[in-house]
mmCIF file of C-alpha atoms in Angstrom:
data_model
loop_
_atom_site.group_PDB
_atom_site.id
_atom_site.type_symbol
_atom_site.label_atom_id
_atom_site.label_comp_id
_atom_site.label_asym_id
_atom_site.label_seq_id
_atom_site.Cartn_x
_atom_site.Cartn_y
_atom_site.Cartn_z
ATOM 1 C CA UNK A 1 -11.138 -84.418 -28.869
ATOM 2 C CA UNK A 2 -9.257 -82.747 -31.081
ATOM 3 C CA UNK A 3 -5.765 -81.564 -30.731
ATOM 4 C CA UNK A 4 -7.015 -77.882 -31.455
ATOM 5 C CA UNK A 5 -9.429 -77.998 -28.954
ATOM 6 C CA UNK A 6 -7.146 -79.570 -26.396
ATOM 7 C CA UNK A 7 -4.727 -76.584 -26.867
ATOM 8 C CA UNK A 8 -7.143 -74.105 -26.504
ATOM 9 C CA UNK A 9 -8.672 -76.131 -23.235
ATOM 10 C CA UNK A 10 -5.325 -75.987 -22.004
ATOM 11 C CA UNK A 11 -4.732 -72.131 -22.718
ATOM 12 C CA UNK A 12 -7.798 -71.290 -20.893
ATOM 13 C CA UNK A 13 -6.711 -73.070 -17.769
ATOM 14 C CA UNK A 14 -3.329 -71.469 -17.967
ATOM 15 C CA UNK A 15 -4.937 -68.116 -18.285
ATOM 16 C CA UNK A 16 -7.491 -68.623 -15.644
ATOM 17 C CA UNK A 17 -4.624 -69.407 -13.203
ATOM 18 C CA UNK A 18 -2.930 -66.463 -14.124
ATOM 19 C CA UNK A 19 -5.616 -64.348 -13.604
ATOM 20 C CA UNK A 20 -6.212 -66.104 -10.199
ATOM 21 C CA UNK A 21 -2.837 -65.665 -9.048
ATOM 22 C CA UNK A 22 -2.743 -61.849 -9.799
ATOM 23 C CA UNK A 23 -5.962 -61.287 -8.050
ATOM 24 C CA UNK A 24 -4.650 -63.154 -5.013
ATOM 25 C CA UNK A 25 -1.569 -61.031 -5.068
ATOM 26 C CA UNK A 26 -3.369 -57.896 -5.353
ATOM 27 C CA UNK A 27 -6.024 -58.705 -2.492
ATOM 28 C CA UNK A 28 -3.278 -59.805 -0.169
ATOM 29 C CA UNK A 29 -2.758 -57.170 2.465
ATOM 30 C CA UNK A 30 0.650 -55.222 2.698
ATOM 31 C CA UNK A 31 3.361 -56.367 5.475
ATOM 32 C CA UNK A 32 2.972 -54.133 8.476
ATOM 33 C CA UNK A 33 5.798 -51.202 8.291
ATOM 34 C CA UNK A 34 7.472 -50.769 11.582
ATOM 35 C CA UNK A 35 7.971 -46.714 12.437
ATOM 36 C CA UNK A 36 10.699 -45.529 14.828
ATOM 37 C CA UNK A 37 10.380 -41.913 15.569
ATOM 38 C CA UNK A 38 13.518 -39.671 14.721
ATOM 39 C CA UNK A 39 14.970 -37.667 17.412
ATOM 40 C CA UNK A 40 18.159 -35.042 17.850
ATOM 41 C CA UNK A 41 20.740 -36.345 20.229
ATOM 42 C CA UNK A 42 24.045 -34.803 21.597
ATOM 43 C CA UNK A 43 26.664 -36.770 23.408
ATOM 44 C CA UNK A 44 27.564 -35.564 26.881
ATOM 45 C CA UNK A 45 30.845 -33.760 27.072
ATOM 46 C CA UNK A 46 32.690 -31.965 29.819
ATOM 47 C CA UNK A 47 34.500 -28.463 29.800
ATOM 48 C CA UNK A 48 36.047 -26.068 32.613
ATOM 49 C CA UNK A 49 33.124 -23.837 33.733
ATOM 50 C CA UNK A 50 33.710 -20.443 35.696
ATOM 51 C CA UNK A 51 31.038 -19.900 38.450
ATOM 52 C CA UNK A 52 30.242 -16.458 38.898
ATOM 53 C CA UNK A 53 27.878 -14.383 41.371
ATOM 54 C CA UNK A 54 26.428 -11.029 40.322
ATOM 55 C CA UNK A 55 26.193 -8.239 43.207
ATOM 56 C CA UNK A 56 25.212 -4.568 43.608
ATOM 57 C CA UNK A 57 28.655 -2.886 45.026
ATOM 58 C CA UNK A 58 29.838 0.371 46.101
ATOM 59 C CA UNK A 59 33.072 2.487 45.227
ATOM 60 C CA UNK A 60 34.855 3.500 47.808
ATOM 61 C CA UNK A 61 38.080 5.257 47.920
ATOM 62 C CA UNK A 62 41.260 3.715 49.144
ATOM 63 C CA UNK A 63 42.054 6.626 51.481
ATOM 64 C CA UNK A 64 39.346 9.600 52.450
ATOM 65 C CA UNK A 65 40.901 11.867 55.036
ATOM 66 C CA UNK A 66 39.063 14.593 56.395
ATOM 67 C CA UNK A 67 40.895 18.210 56.601
ATOM 68 C CA UNK A 68 39.993 20.012 59.874
ATOM 69 C CA UNK A 69 41.090 22.906 61.836
ATOM 70 C CA UNK A 70 43.172 21.915 64.892
ATOM 71 C CA UNK A 71 43.263 25.217 66.266
ATOM 72 C CA UNK A 72 40.582 28.292 66.673
ATOM 73 C CA UNK A 73 41.153 31.273 64.515
ATOM 74 C CA UNK A 74 39.664 33.308 61.593
ATOM 75 C CA UNK A 75 40.482 31.659 57.941
ATOM 76 C CA UNK A 76 42.950 34.046 56.177
ATOM 77 C CA UNK A 77 43.982 32.167 52.862
ATOM 78 C CA UNK A 78 42.932 29.272 50.807
ATOM 79 C CA UNK A 79 45.984 28.012 48.728
ATOM 80 C CA UNK A 80 44.706 25.518 46.358
ATOM 81 C CA UNK A 81 42.158 25.314 43.461
ATOM 82 C CA UNK A 82 39.094 23.133 44.398
ATOM 83 C CA UNK A 83 38.945 19.739 42.816
ATOM 84 C CA UNK A 84 42.507 19.503 41.922
ATOM 85 C CA UNK A 85 45.272 17.040 42.745
ATOM 86 C CA UNK A 86 47.415 17.914 45.777
ATOM 87 C CA UNK A 87 50.581 16.532 47.291
ATOM 88 C CA UNK A 88 51.065 15.235 50.869
ATOM 89 C CA UNK A 89 52.180 18.248 53.144
ATOM 90 C CA UNK A 90 50.831 20.906 50.413
ATOM 91 C CA UNK A 91 49.735 23.819 52.357
ATOM 92 C CA UNK A 92 45.859 23.935 51.782
ATOM 93 C CA UNK A 93 44.455 26.917 54.636
ATOM 94 C CA UNK A 94 45.976 29.583 56.490
ATOM 95 C CA UNK A 95 44.492 30.497 60.049
ATOM 96 C CA UNK A 96 45.508 33.663 61.462
ATOM 97 C CA UNK A 97 48.575 32.845 63.478
ATOM 98 C CA UNK A 98 49.116 36.064 65.298
ATOM 99 C CA UNK A 99 47.872 35.183 68.757
ATOM 100 C CA UNK A 100 49.626 31.426 68.392
ATOM 101 C CA UNK A 101 52.932 33.185 67.550
ATOM 102 C CA UNK A 102 52.698 35.646 70.439
ATOM 103 C CA UNK A 103 52.027 32.264 72.763
ATOM 104 C CA UNK A 104 54.965 30.644 71.287
ATOM 105 C CA UNK A 105 57.477 33.744 71.720
ATOM 106 C CA UNK A 106 56.201 34.261 75.278
ATOM 107 C CA UNK A 107 56.814 30.426 76.100
ATOM 108 C CA UNK A 108 60.195 30.767 74.380
ATOM 109 C CA UNK A 109 60.958 33.931 76.713
ATOM 110 C CA UNK A 110 59.968 31.999 79.899
ATOM 111 C CA UNK A 111 62.265 29.139 78.720
ATOM 112 C CA UNK A 112 65.114 31.539 78.765
ATOM 113 C CA UNK A 113 64.446 32.622 81.967
ATOM 114 C CA UNK A 114 64.031 29.636 83.661
ATOM 115 C CA UNK A 115 67.067 28.085 81.982
ATOM 116 C CA UNK A 116 69.094 31.424 83.547
ATOM 117 C CA UNK A 117 67.521 30.746 86.829
ATOM 118 C CA UNK A 118 68.654 26.956 86.462
ATOM 119 C CA UNK A 119 71.903 28.206 85.821
ATOM 120 C CA UNK A 120 72.415 30.305 88.673
ATOM 121 C CA UNK A 121 70.963 27.851 90.994
ATOM 122 C CA UNK A 122 73.593 25.043 89.695
ATOM 123 C CA UNK A 123 76.310 27.586 90.528
ATOM 124 C CA UNK A 124 75.007 28.173 94.173
ATOM 125 C CA UNK A 125 74.987 24.412 94.505
ATOM 126 C CA UNK A 126 78.383 24.000 93.534
ATOM 127 C CA UNK A 127 79.721 26.753 95.868
ATOM 128 C CA UNK A 128 77.924 25.381 98.823
ATOM 129 C CA UNK A 129 78.740 21.935 98.302
ATOM 130 C CA UNK A 130 82.631 22.202 99.056
ATOM 131 C CA UNK A 131 81.736 24.943 101.786
ATOM 132 C CA UNK A 132 79.576 22.108 103.463
ATOM 133 C CA UNK A 133 82.204 19.642 103.297
ATOM 134 C CA UNK A 134 84.734 21.845 105.062
ATOM 135 C CA UNK A 135 82.112 22.311 107.787
ATOM 136 C CA UNK A 136 81.900 26.243 106.368
ATOM 137 C CA UNK A 137 78.105 25.976 105.676
ATOM 138 C CA UNK A 138 75.213 24.229 107.378
ATOM 139 C CA UNK A 139 73.209 21.170 106.341
ATOM 140 C CA UNK A 140 70.113 23.749 105.804
ATOM 141 C CA UNK A 141 72.065 25.827 103.368
ATOM 142 C CA UNK A 142 73.227 22.636 101.522
ATOM 143 C CA UNK A 143 69.499 21.552 101.468
ATOM 144 C CA UNK A 144 68.040 25.106 100.323
ATOM 145 C CA UNK A 145 70.591 25.240 97.377
ATOM 146 C CA UNK A 146 69.683 21.550 96.277
ATOM 147 C CA UNK A 147 66.106 22.299 96.332
ATOM 148 C CA UNK A 148 66.516 25.521 94.486
ATOM 149 C CA UNK A 149 68.307 23.902 91.821
ATOM 150 C CA UNK A 150 65.755 20.917 91.240
ATOM 151 C CA UNK A 151 63.126 23.365 91.243
ATOM 152 C CA UNK A 152 64.696 25.360 89.047
ATOM 153 C CA UNK A 153 65.439 22.465 86.699
ATOM 154 C CA UNK A 154 61.573 21.223 86.878
ATOM 155 C CA UNK A 155 60.606 24.807 85.976
ATOM 156 C CA UNK A 156 62.802 24.501 82.819
ATOM 157 C CA UNK A 157 61.413 21.290 81.924
ATOM 158 C CA UNK A 158 57.990 22.562 82.023
ATOM 159 C CA UNK A 159 58.810 25.851 80.148
ATOM 160 C CA UNK A 160 59.992 23.318 77.258
ATOM 161 C CA UNK A 161 56.856 21.577 77.319
ATOM 162 C CA UNK A 162 54.930 24.772 76.990
ATOM 163 C CA UNK A 163 57.170 25.994 74.171
ATOM 164 C CA UNK A 164 56.609 22.612 72.434
ATOM 165 C CA UNK A 165 52.821 23.043 72.767
ATOM 166 C CA UNK A 166 52.888 26.427 71.634
ATOM 167 C CA UNK A 167 54.841 25.938 68.852
ATOM 168 C CA UNK A 168 52.558 23.077 67.564
ATOM 169 C CA UNK A 169 49.567 25.335 67.791
ATOM 170 C CA UNK A 170 51.279 27.772 65.726
ATOM 171 C CA UNK A 171 52.029 25.174 63.232
ATOM 172 C CA UNK A 172 48.497 24.015 63.104
ATOM 173 C CA UNK A 173 47.451 27.455 61.798
ATOM 174 C CA UNK A 174 49.118 26.259 58.688
ATOM 175 C CA UNK A 175 46.768 23.212 57.443
ATOM 176 C CA UNK A 176 48.680 20.899 55.400
ATOM 177 C CA UNK A 177 47.057 17.909 53.330
ATOM 178 C CA UNK A 178 47.854 14.774 55.057
ATOM 179 C CA UNK A 179 47.934 12.592 51.950
ATOM 180 C CA UNK A 180 48.182 12.849 48.256
ATOM 181 C CA UNK A 181 44.953 12.819 46.401
ATOM 182 C CA UNK A 182 42.171 14.909 44.976
ATOM 183 C CA UNK A 183 40.926 17.890 47.226
ATOM 184 C CA UNK A 184 37.198 18.695 47.332
ATOM 185 C CA UNK A 185 35.274 22.074 47.516
ATOM 186 C CA UNK A 186 36.420 24.226 50.600
ATOM 187 C CA UNK A 187 33.516 23.851 53.295
ATOM 188 C CA UNK A 188 34.329 27.509 54.640
ATOM 189 C CA UNK A 189 34.814 30.918 53.222
ATOM 190 C CA UNK A 190 37.568 33.291 53.980
ATOM 191 C CA UNK A 191 37.160 35.247 56.970
ATOM 192 C CA UNK A 192 35.149 32.223 58.998
ATOM 193 C CA UNK A 193 35.887 31.510 62.353
ATOM 194 C CA UNK A 194 37.095 27.898 62.480
ATOM 195 C CA UNK A 195 38.481 25.473 65.017
ATOM 196 C CA UNK A 196 37.266 23.321 67.704
ATOM 197 C CA UNK A 197 34.512 25.733 69.102
ATOM 198 C CA UNK A 198 33.265 26.479 65.699
ATOM 199 C CA UNK A 199 33.416 24.837 62.066
ATOM 200 C CA UNK A 200 36.355 22.673 61.995
ATOM 201 C CA UNK A 201 35.857 20.299 58.895
ATOM 202 C CA UNK A 202 37.538 22.615 56.118
ATOM 203 C CA UNK A 203 37.643 20.126 52.975
ATOM 204 C CA UNK A 204 38.648 16.279 52.397
ATOM 205 C CA UNK A 205 41.119 14.599 50.268
ATOM 206 C CA UNK A 206 40.448 11.761 48.613
ATOM 207 C CA UNK A 207 42.976 8.825 46.942
ATOM 208 C CA UNK A 208 41.383 7.303 44.592
ATOM 209 C CA UNK A 209 44.032 5.915 41.955
ATOM 210 C CA UNK A 210 43.136 2.596 43.827
ATOM 211 C CA UNK A 211 39.662 1.975 44.973
ATOM 212 C CA UNK A 212 37.774 -0.325 47.052
ATOM 213 C CA UNK A 213 34.651 -2.105 46.069
ATOM 214 C CA UNK A 214 32.213 -3.103 49.045
ATOM 215 C CA UNK A 215 29.372 -5.519 48.410
ATOM 216 C CA UNK A 216 27.500 -8.261 50.176
ATOM 217 C CA UNK A 217 27.108 -11.919 49.942
ATOM 218 C CA UNK A 218 24.659 -14.166 51.549
ATOM 219 C CA UNK A 219 25.239 -17.007 54.399
ATOM 220 C CA UNK A 220 24.520 -19.353 51.463
ATOM 221 C CA UNK A 221 27.149 -17.802 49.298
ATOM 222 C CA UNK A 222 29.639 -18.631 52.310
ATOM 223 C CA UNK A 223 28.517 -22.066 52.688
ATOM 224 C CA UNK A 224 28.623 -22.883 48.794
ATOM 225 C CA UNK A 225 32.382 -21.317 48.798
ATOM 226 C CA UNK A 226 33.332 -23.720 51.981
ATOM 227 C CA UNK A 227 31.859 -26.652 50.053
ATOM 228 C CA UNK A 228 34.481 -25.736 47.243
ATOM 229 C CA UNK A 229 37.323 -25.081 49.630
ATOM 230 C CA UNK A 230 37.246 -21.318 48.497
ATOM 231 C CA UNK A 231 37.975 -18.968 51.385
ATOM 232 C CA UNK A 232 37.066 -15.810 50.216
ATOM 233 C CA UNK A 233 39.670 -12.962 51.492
ATOM 234 C CA UNK A 234 42.634 -15.560 51.732
ATOM 235 C CA UNK A 235 45.172 -16.481 49.214
ATOM 236 C CA UNK A 236 45.572 -20.235 48.278
ATOM 237 C CA UNK A 237 48.512 -21.281 46.194
ATOM 238 C CA UNK A 238 47.025 -24.487 45.740
ATOM 239 C CA UNK A 239 44.620 -22.821 43.431
ATOM 240 C CA UNK A 240 45.485 -21.726 39.692
ATOM 241 C CA UNK A 241 43.078 -18.876 40.187
ATOM 242 C CA UNK A 242 41.887 -16.230 42.652
ATOM 243 C CA UNK A 243 38.714 -14.921 43.188
ATOM 244 C CA UNK A 244 38.467 -11.556 41.051
ATOM 245 C CA UNK A 245 36.025 -9.132 40.446
ATOM 246 C CA UNK A 246 34.946 -6.843 37.507
ATOM 247 C CA UNK A 247 32.366 -4.027 37.589
ATOM 248 C CA UNK A 248 29.714 -3.016 35.070
ATOM 249 C CA UNK A 249 29.501 0.663 34.989
ATOM 250 C CA UNK A 250 25.887 2.763 34.585
ATOM 251 C CA UNK A 251 26.365 2.866 30.495
ATOM 252 C CA UNK A 252 26.381 -0.998 30.888
ATOM 253 C CA UNK A 253 30.288 -1.002 29.802
ATOM 254 C CA UNK A 254 32.675 -3.438 31.704
ATOM 255 C CA UNK A 255 35.591 -1.856 33.358
ATOM 256 C CA UNK A 256 38.791 -3.101 31.802
ATOM 257 C CA UNK A 257 40.668 -3.412 35.072
ATOM 258 C CA UNK A 258 39.855 -6.422 37.479
ATOM 259 C CA UNK A 259 40.074 -6.459 40.975
ATOM 260 C CA UNK A 260 41.214 -9.238 43.609
ATOM 261 C CA UNK A 261 38.973 -9.978 46.973
ATOM 262 C CA UNK A 262 41.300 -9.063 49.624
ATOM 263 C CA UNK A 263 38.744 -9.369 52.714
ATOM 264 C CA UNK A 264 35.667 -10.746 53.653
ATOM 265 C CA UNK A 265 33.716 -10.297 56.735
ATOM 266 C CA UNK A 266 34.384 -13.031 59.551
ATOM 267 C CA UNK A 267 30.486 -12.688 60.870
ATOM 268 C CA UNK A 268 27.076 -12.289 59.117
ATOM 269 C CA UNK A 269 24.765 -9.413 60.064
ATOM 270 C CA UNK A 270 21.662 -10.826 62.005
ATOM 271 C CA UNK A 271 19.686 -8.070 60.446
ATOM 272 C CA UNK A 272 20.394 -8.698 56.671
ATOM 273 C CA UNK A 273 21.688 -12.109 56.836
ATOM 274 C CA UNK A 274 24.696 -11.151 54.731
ATOM 275 C CA UNK A 275 28.404 -10.481 55.279
ATOM 276 C CA UNK A 276 30.481 -7.824 53.677
ATOM 277 C CA UNK A 277 32.942 -8.583 51.069
ATOM 278 C CA UNK A 278 35.536 -6.132 49.902
ATOM 279 C CA UNK A 279 37.911 -6.015 46.935
ATOM 280 C CA UNK A 280 40.570 -3.547 45.751
ATOM 281 C CA UNK A 281 40.626 -2.235 41.788
ATOM 282 C CA UNK A 282 43.164 -0.349 40.037
ATOM 283 C CA UNK A 283 41.770 3.365 39.075
ATOM 284 C CA UNK A 284 44.631 5.080 37.284
ATOM 285 C CA UNK A 285 42.536 7.090 34.943
ATOM 286 C CA UNK A 286 39.831 8.033 37.950
ATOM 287 C CA UNK A 287 36.886 6.606 35.792
ATOM 288 C CA UNK A 288 35.432 5.212 38.972
ATOM 289 C CA UNK A 289 34.166 7.647 41.654
ATOM 290 C CA UNK A 290 33.926 7.049 45.234
ATOM 291 C CA UNK A 291 30.401 6.713 46.188
ATOM 292 C CA UNK A 292 29.125 5.256 42.920
ATOM 293 C CA UNK A 293 27.069 2.284 42.670
ATOM 294 C CA UNK A 294 27.994 -0.609 40.323
ATOM 295 C CA UNK A 295 27.142 -4.207 39.339
ATOM 296 C CA UNK A 296 29.754 -6.537 40.514
ATOM 297 C CA UNK A 297 30.569 -9.718 38.925
ATOM 298 C CA UNK A 298 32.745 -12.111 41.569
ATOM 299 C CA UNK A 299 34.487 -15.516 40.269
ATOM 300 C CA UNK A 300 33.411 -17.535 42.635
ATOM 301 C CA UNK A 301 34.813 -21.153 41.480
ATOM 302 C CA UNK A 302 36.554 -22.851 38.507
ATOM 303 C CA UNK A 303 34.820 -26.438 37.605
ATOM 304 C CA UNK A 304 37.205 -28.380 35.783
ATOM 305 C CA UNK A 305 35.549 -31.216 33.533
ATOM 306 C CA UNK A 306 32.274 -30.257 34.406
ATOM 307 C CA UNK A 307 29.497 -32.565 32.626
ATOM 308 C CA UNK A 308 27.027 -30.293 30.631
ATOM 309 C CA UNK A 309 23.886 -30.869 28.525
ATOM 310 C CA UNK A 310 21.883 -28.123 26.661
ATOM 311 C CA UNK A 311 19.063 -26.624 28.568
ATOM 312 C CA UNK A 312 16.501 -27.686 25.687
ATOM 313 C CA UNK A 313 17.142 -31.204 26.361
ATOM 314 C CA UNK A 314 15.662 -30.824 30.096
ATOM 315 C CA UNK A 315 11.996 -31.873 31.107
ATOM 316 C CA UNK A 316 11.181 -29.817 34.246
ATOM 317 C CA UNK A 317 7.989 -31.578 36.404
ATOM 318 C CA UNK A 318 7.136 -31.590 39.601
ATOM 319 C CA UNK A 319 9.150 -34.445 40.807
ATOM 320 C CA UNK A 320 12.458 -33.019 39.375
ATOM 321 C CA UNK A 321 14.298 -32.641 35.962
ATOM 322 C CA UNK A 322 14.900 -35.405 33.836
ATOM 323 C CA UNK A 323 16.466 -35.932 30.218
ATOM 324 C CA UNK A 324 15.903 -38.999 27.709
ATOM 325 C CA UNK A 325 19.243 -41.099 27.154
ATOM 326 C CA UNK A 326 19.695 -42.948 24.435
ATOM 327 C CA UNK A 327 20.960 -46.593 25.100
ATOM 328 C CA UNK A 328 23.571 -48.613 22.490
ATOM 329 C CA UNK A 329 20.583 -50.381 21.365
ATOM 330 C CA UNK A 330 18.766 -46.846 20.441
ATOM 331 C CA UNK A 331 16.406 -47.482 23.075
ATOM 332 C CA UNK A 332 15.634 -44.368 25.310
ATOM 333 C CA UNK A 333 15.770 -44.296 29.053
ATOM 334 C CA UNK A 334 14.119 -41.467 31.107
ATOM 335 C CA UNK A 335 16.871 -40.357 33.386
ATOM 336 C CA UNK A 336 16.422 -38.076 36.679
ATOM 337 C CA UNK A 337 19.730 -35.906 37.229
ATOM 338 C CA UNK A 338 20.985 -33.219 39.685
ATOM 339 C CA UNK A 339 21.389 -29.816 37.963
ATOM 340 C CA UNK A 340 23.792 -27.341 38.684
ATOM 341 C CA UNK A 341 24.324 -23.437 37.483
ATOM 342 C CA UNK A 342 23.331 -22.378 33.893
ATOM 343 C CA UNK A 343 25.933 -21.627 31.319
ATOM 344 C CA UNK A 344 24.369 -19.817 28.672
ATOM 345 C CA UNK A 345 22.368 -22.499 26.486
ATOM 346 C CA UNK A 346 23.778 -25.130 28.290
ATOM 347 C CA UNK A 347 23.516 -26.534 32.153
ATOM 348 C CA UNK A 348 25.886 -28.389 34.328
ATOM 349 C CA UNK A 349 25.014 -31.713 35.543
ATOM 350 C CA UNK A 350 25.889 -32.395 39.246
ATOM 351 C CA UNK A 351 24.691 -36.125 39.209
ATOM 352 C CA UNK A 352 23.027 -38.710 36.987
ATOM 353 C CA UNK A 353 25.091 -38.479 33.645
ATOM 354 C CA UNK A 354 28.312 -39.827 32.556
ATOM 355 C CA UNK A 355 30.707 -38.765 29.753
ATOM 356 C CA UNK A 356 29.769 -40.411 26.309
ATOM 357 C CA UNK A 357 26.090 -41.187 26.904
ATOM 358 C CA UNK A 358 23.697 -39.397 24.320
ATOM 359 C CA UNK A 359 20.675 -37.097 25.290
ATOM 360 C CA UNK A 360 18.112 -36.152 23.155
ATOM 361 C CA UNK A 361 17.529 -32.392 22.515
ATOM 362 C CA UNK A 362 14.659 -32.470 20.029
ATOM 363 C CA UNK A 363 11.669 -34.704 19.660
ATOM 364 C CA UNK A 364 11.534 -35.940 23.477
ATOM 365 C CA UNK A 365 7.726 -34.929 23.430
ATOM 366 C CA UNK A 366 6.468 -38.069 21.310
ATOM 367 C CA UNK A 367 9.143 -40.463 23.568
ATOM 368 C CA UNK A 368 8.467 -43.117 26.430
ATOM 369 C CA UNK A 369 10.918 -44.979 28.323
ATOM 370 C CA UNK A 370 12.098 -48.190 26.511
ATOM 371 C CA UNK A 371 10.855 -46.873 22.751
ATOM 372 C CA UNK A 372 13.370 -47.520 20.075
ATOM 373 C CA UNK A 373 14.026 -44.643 18.132
ATOM 374 C CA UNK A 374 16.065 -43.505 15.199
ATOM 375 C CA UNK A 375 18.806 -41.083 16.141
ATOM 376 C CA UNK A 376 20.349 -38.215 14.382
ATOM 377 C CA UNK A 377 23.593 -37.011 16.145
ATOM 378 C CA UNK A 378 24.156 -33.234 16.606
ATOM 379 C CA UNK A 379 27.489 -31.765 17.413
ATOM 380 C CA UNK A 380 27.431 -30.506 21.077
ATOM 381 C CA UNK A 381 27.246 -26.780 21.518
ATOM 382 C CA UNK A 382 30.416 -26.384 23.514
ATOM 383 C CA UNK A 383 33.461 -23.725 22.982
ATOM 384 C CA UNK A 384 37.114 -24.571 23.437
ATOM 385 C CA UNK A 385 37.231 -21.377 25.957
ATOM 386 C CA UNK A 386 36.184 -21.659 29.197
ATOM 387 C CA UNK A 387 32.729 -21.318 29.688
ATOM 388 C CA UNK A 388 30.673 -19.022 32.125
ATOM 389 C CA UNK A 389 28.237 -19.793 34.588
ATOM 390 C CA UNK A 390 26.206 -17.532 36.916
ATOM 391 C CA UNK A 391 25.487 -18.963 40.416
ATOM 392 C CA UNK A 392 22.531 -16.930 40.978
ATOM 393 C CA UNK A 393 20.515 -19.120 38.527
ATOM 394 C CA UNK A 394 21.537 -22.479 40.175
ATOM 395 C CA UNK A 395 18.795 -24.928 40.210
ATOM 396 C CA UNK A 396 19.272 -28.016 42.310
ATOM 397 C CA UNK A 397 17.003 -31.088 41.801
ATOM 398 C CA UNK A 398 17.052 -34.144 44.115
ATOM 399 C CA UNK A 399 17.606 -36.749 41.754
ATOM 400 C CA UNK A 400 16.866 -39.322 44.560
ATOM 401 C CA UNK A 401 13.486 -37.846 45.572
ATOM 402 C CA UNK A 402 12.421 -37.263 41.978
ATOM 403 C CA UNK A 403 13.038 -41.157 41.109
ATOM 404 C CA UNK A 404 10.774 -42.049 44.452
#
């Protein structure tokens, strides 16, 4: 074989080998790519949580006094403008005083008569006593003088009482305001017969610069407050906060003043299963009107360093509530938890989570326990300020039962 043909043959062999190599590489299957689902996760954090309850309350004046006629007579004068502010002891009504003045004058005259008779009886006794000691007067004369004097002094005491009663009845014809406050419209017209045998309610006076708010709480609320060592209506120096209320007016505006709970009924009404709670609220501008209904928000508790997670991380099913927790090796774990009150977009976790763990908030629908994931961490949606929770929307899940 010539040298030229040998070179051609060698070149053909090399070319064939190259072609075969290329074909093998092209036909070889690609290495299988591992796919990890991507999820968004947030770290478990703690924050201070204010727990509120919402109730329906009714405004009540701190003092509500009925002005009534204590003696019978015709109404002569009304000395106030209806709906205005009156002061204590201010004259409101005048009842015809003539008959009562006559009774007082008669009682005064009778008192003077009895005092004169008592003075005469005293002088007679003073004359008889030394005569009796000198055997110039009998024992009967002395006994009669003593009896006459004692009877006269008793008559004086009776006349003084009659005069006091007559003067009091005369003073009742001038009807005064028992307290300072706003007076209602008059319930009677001038010339009307008023008093014990007729219409006695003349008007009402309301002191409402401080008002009371009455509302009812359930027995369950009471048990929850006892669990948190909160005694409604009692001051506790060990707490850094006190149960206070805010009220929402009919126009949905929040009244700027706060009130403190100062009383809680010590027993539950068996008809309603609730107990009454009362709070006092400043009302300097008289914005709150007695008898008005309002929405009451009561601070029930402040939980410090409570664990919270976003509501959207929860999965609710018949067996309970759970979240997916991302372990340090990026594998997920299905974790049942016990929930507390909701806080806007977050919820308090009573049991089942620890600070620093990561929970999945998006993408959990494609997960299964033990699956490895690719994690995109999201900053927690917590404010620096204290967070507000509403007790009325509590969701409690038994984690132990759920796990079974």
